PDB file of C-alpha atoms in Angstrom:
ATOM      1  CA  UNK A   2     -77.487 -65.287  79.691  1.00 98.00           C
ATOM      2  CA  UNK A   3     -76.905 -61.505  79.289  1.00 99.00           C
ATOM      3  CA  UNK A   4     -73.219 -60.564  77.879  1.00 99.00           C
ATOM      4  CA  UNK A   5     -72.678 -57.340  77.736  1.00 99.00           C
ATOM      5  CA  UNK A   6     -69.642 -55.914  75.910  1.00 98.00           C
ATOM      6  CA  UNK A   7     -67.338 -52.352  76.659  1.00 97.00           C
ATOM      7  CA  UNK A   8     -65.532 -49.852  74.775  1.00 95.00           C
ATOM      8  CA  UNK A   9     -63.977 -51.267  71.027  1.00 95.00           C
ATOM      9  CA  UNK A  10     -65.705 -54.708  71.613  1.00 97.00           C
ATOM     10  CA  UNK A  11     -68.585 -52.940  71.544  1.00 97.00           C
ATOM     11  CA  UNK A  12     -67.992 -50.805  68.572  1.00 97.00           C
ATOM     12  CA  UNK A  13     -66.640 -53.731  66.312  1.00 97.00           C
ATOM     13  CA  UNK A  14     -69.907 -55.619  67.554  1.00 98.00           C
ATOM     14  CA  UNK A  15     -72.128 -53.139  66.840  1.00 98.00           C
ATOM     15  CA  UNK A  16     -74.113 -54.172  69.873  1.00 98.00           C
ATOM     16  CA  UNK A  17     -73.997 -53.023  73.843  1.00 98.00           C
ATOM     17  CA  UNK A  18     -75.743 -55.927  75.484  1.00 98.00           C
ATOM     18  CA  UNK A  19     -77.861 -58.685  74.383  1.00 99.00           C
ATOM     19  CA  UNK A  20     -79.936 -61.821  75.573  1.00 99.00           C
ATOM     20  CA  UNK A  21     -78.462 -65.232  74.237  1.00 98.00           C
ATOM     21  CA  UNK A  22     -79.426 -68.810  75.195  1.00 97.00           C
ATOM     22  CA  UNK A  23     -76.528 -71.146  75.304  1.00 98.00           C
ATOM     23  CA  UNK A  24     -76.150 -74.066  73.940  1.00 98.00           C
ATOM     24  CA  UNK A  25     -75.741 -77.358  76.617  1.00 96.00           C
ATOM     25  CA  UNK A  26     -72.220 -77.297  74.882  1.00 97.00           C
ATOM     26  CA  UNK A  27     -71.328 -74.512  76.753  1.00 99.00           C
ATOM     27  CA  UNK A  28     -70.535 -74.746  80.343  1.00 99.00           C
ATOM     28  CA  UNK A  29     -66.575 -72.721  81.112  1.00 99.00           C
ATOM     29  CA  UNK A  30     -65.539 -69.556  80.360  1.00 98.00           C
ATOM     30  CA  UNK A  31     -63.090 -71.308  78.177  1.00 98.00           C
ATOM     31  CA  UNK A  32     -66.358 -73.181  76.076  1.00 99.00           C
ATOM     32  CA  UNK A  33     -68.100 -69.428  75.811  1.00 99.00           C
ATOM     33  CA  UNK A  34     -65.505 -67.513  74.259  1.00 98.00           C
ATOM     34  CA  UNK A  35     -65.024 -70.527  72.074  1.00 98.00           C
ATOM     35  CA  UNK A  36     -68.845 -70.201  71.361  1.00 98.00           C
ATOM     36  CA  UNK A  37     -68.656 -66.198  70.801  1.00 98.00           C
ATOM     37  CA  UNK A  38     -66.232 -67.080  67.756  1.00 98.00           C
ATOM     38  CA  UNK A  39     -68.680 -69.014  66.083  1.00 98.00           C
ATOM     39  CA  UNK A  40     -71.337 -66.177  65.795  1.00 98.00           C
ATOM     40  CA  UNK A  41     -70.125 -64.494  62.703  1.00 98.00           C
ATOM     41  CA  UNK A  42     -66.632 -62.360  61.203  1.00 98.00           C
ATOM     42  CA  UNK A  43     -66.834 -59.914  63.888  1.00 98.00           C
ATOM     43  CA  UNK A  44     -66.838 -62.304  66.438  1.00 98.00           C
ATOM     44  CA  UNK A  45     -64.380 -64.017  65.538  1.00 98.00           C
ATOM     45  CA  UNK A  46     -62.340 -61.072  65.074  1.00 97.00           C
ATOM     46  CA  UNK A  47     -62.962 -59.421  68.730  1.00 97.00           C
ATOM     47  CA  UNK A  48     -62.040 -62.786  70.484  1.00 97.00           C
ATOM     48  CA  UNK A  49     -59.092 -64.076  67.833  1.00 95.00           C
ATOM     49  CA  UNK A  50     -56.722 -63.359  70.759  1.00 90.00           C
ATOM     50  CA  UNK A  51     -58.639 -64.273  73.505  1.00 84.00           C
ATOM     51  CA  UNK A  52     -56.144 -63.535  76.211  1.00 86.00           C
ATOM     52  CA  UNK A  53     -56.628 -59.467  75.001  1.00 90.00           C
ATOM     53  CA  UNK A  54     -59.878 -59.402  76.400  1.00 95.00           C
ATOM     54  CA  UNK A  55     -61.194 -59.505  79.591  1.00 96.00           C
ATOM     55  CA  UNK A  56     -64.335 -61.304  81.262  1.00 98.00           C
ATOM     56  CA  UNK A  57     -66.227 -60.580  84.455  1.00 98.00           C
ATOM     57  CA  UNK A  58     -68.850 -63.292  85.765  1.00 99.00           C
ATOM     58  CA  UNK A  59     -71.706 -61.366  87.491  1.00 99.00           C
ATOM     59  CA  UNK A  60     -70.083 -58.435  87.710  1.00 98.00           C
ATOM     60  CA  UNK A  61     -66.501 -60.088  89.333  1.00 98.00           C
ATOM     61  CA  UNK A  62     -63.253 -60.381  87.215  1.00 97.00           C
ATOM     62  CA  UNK A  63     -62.473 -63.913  86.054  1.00 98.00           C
ATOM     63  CA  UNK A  64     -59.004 -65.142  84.449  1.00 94.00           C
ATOM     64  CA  UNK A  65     -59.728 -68.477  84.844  1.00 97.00           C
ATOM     65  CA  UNK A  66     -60.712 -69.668  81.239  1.00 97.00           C
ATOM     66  CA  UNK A  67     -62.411 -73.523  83.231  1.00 98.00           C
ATOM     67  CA  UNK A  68     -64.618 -71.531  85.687  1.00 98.00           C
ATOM     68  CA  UNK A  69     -68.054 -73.041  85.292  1.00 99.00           C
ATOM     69  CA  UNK A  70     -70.892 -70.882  83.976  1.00 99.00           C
ATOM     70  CA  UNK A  71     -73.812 -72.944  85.857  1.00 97.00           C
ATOM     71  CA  UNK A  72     -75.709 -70.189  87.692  1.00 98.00           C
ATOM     72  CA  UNK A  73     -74.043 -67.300  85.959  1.00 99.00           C
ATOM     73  CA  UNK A  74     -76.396 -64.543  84.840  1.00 99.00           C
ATOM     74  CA  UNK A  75     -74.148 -62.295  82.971  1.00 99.00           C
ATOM     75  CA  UNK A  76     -70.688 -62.213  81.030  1.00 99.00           C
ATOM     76  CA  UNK A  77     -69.077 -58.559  80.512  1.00 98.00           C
ATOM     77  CA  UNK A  78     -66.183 -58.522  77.908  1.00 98.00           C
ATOM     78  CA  UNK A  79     -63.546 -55.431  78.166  1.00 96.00           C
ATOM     79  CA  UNK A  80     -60.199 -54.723  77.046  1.00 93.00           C
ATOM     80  CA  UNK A  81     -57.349 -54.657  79.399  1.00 89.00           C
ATOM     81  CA  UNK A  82     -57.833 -51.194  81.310  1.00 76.00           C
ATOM     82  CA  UNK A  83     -54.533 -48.864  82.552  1.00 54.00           C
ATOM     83  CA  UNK A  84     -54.301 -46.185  85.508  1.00 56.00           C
ATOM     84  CA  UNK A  85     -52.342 -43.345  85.750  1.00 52.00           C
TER      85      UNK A  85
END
């Protein structure tokens, strides 16, 4: 799967994008960002407050933390965004 990650995720991760093979473990939303805190301090750190940062499945916005990732291609994380 390709997660790609925006604006201070991105910074505190050091990284833009990468290529990742899941483990079977993971199959929601929910079991991913569980996942992402496992990879390392920074990780952990970015996704402590999970609620603060955003997902979009393939490029559409998902709250729902139990949406299944089977056929899913990519996972963007952002921070909450404000107009004005």
């Amino acid at each position: 799967m390709k997660l790609v990650y925006f604006s201070w995720i991105r910074e505190r991760l050091d990284r833009t994008e990468e290529e990742v093979e899941l483990p079977e473990t993971v199959a929601t939303l929910g079991d991913l960002i569980a996942w992402q805190k496992t990879r390392g301090e920074a990780f952990e750190a970015v996704f402590e407050h999970d609620r603060v940062v955003r997902v979009a499945l393939d490029h559409a916005h998902v709250d729902d933390r139990s949406e299944p990732l089977e056929g899913v291609r990519e996972a963007a994380f952002f921070p909450p965004m404000t107009g004005g």
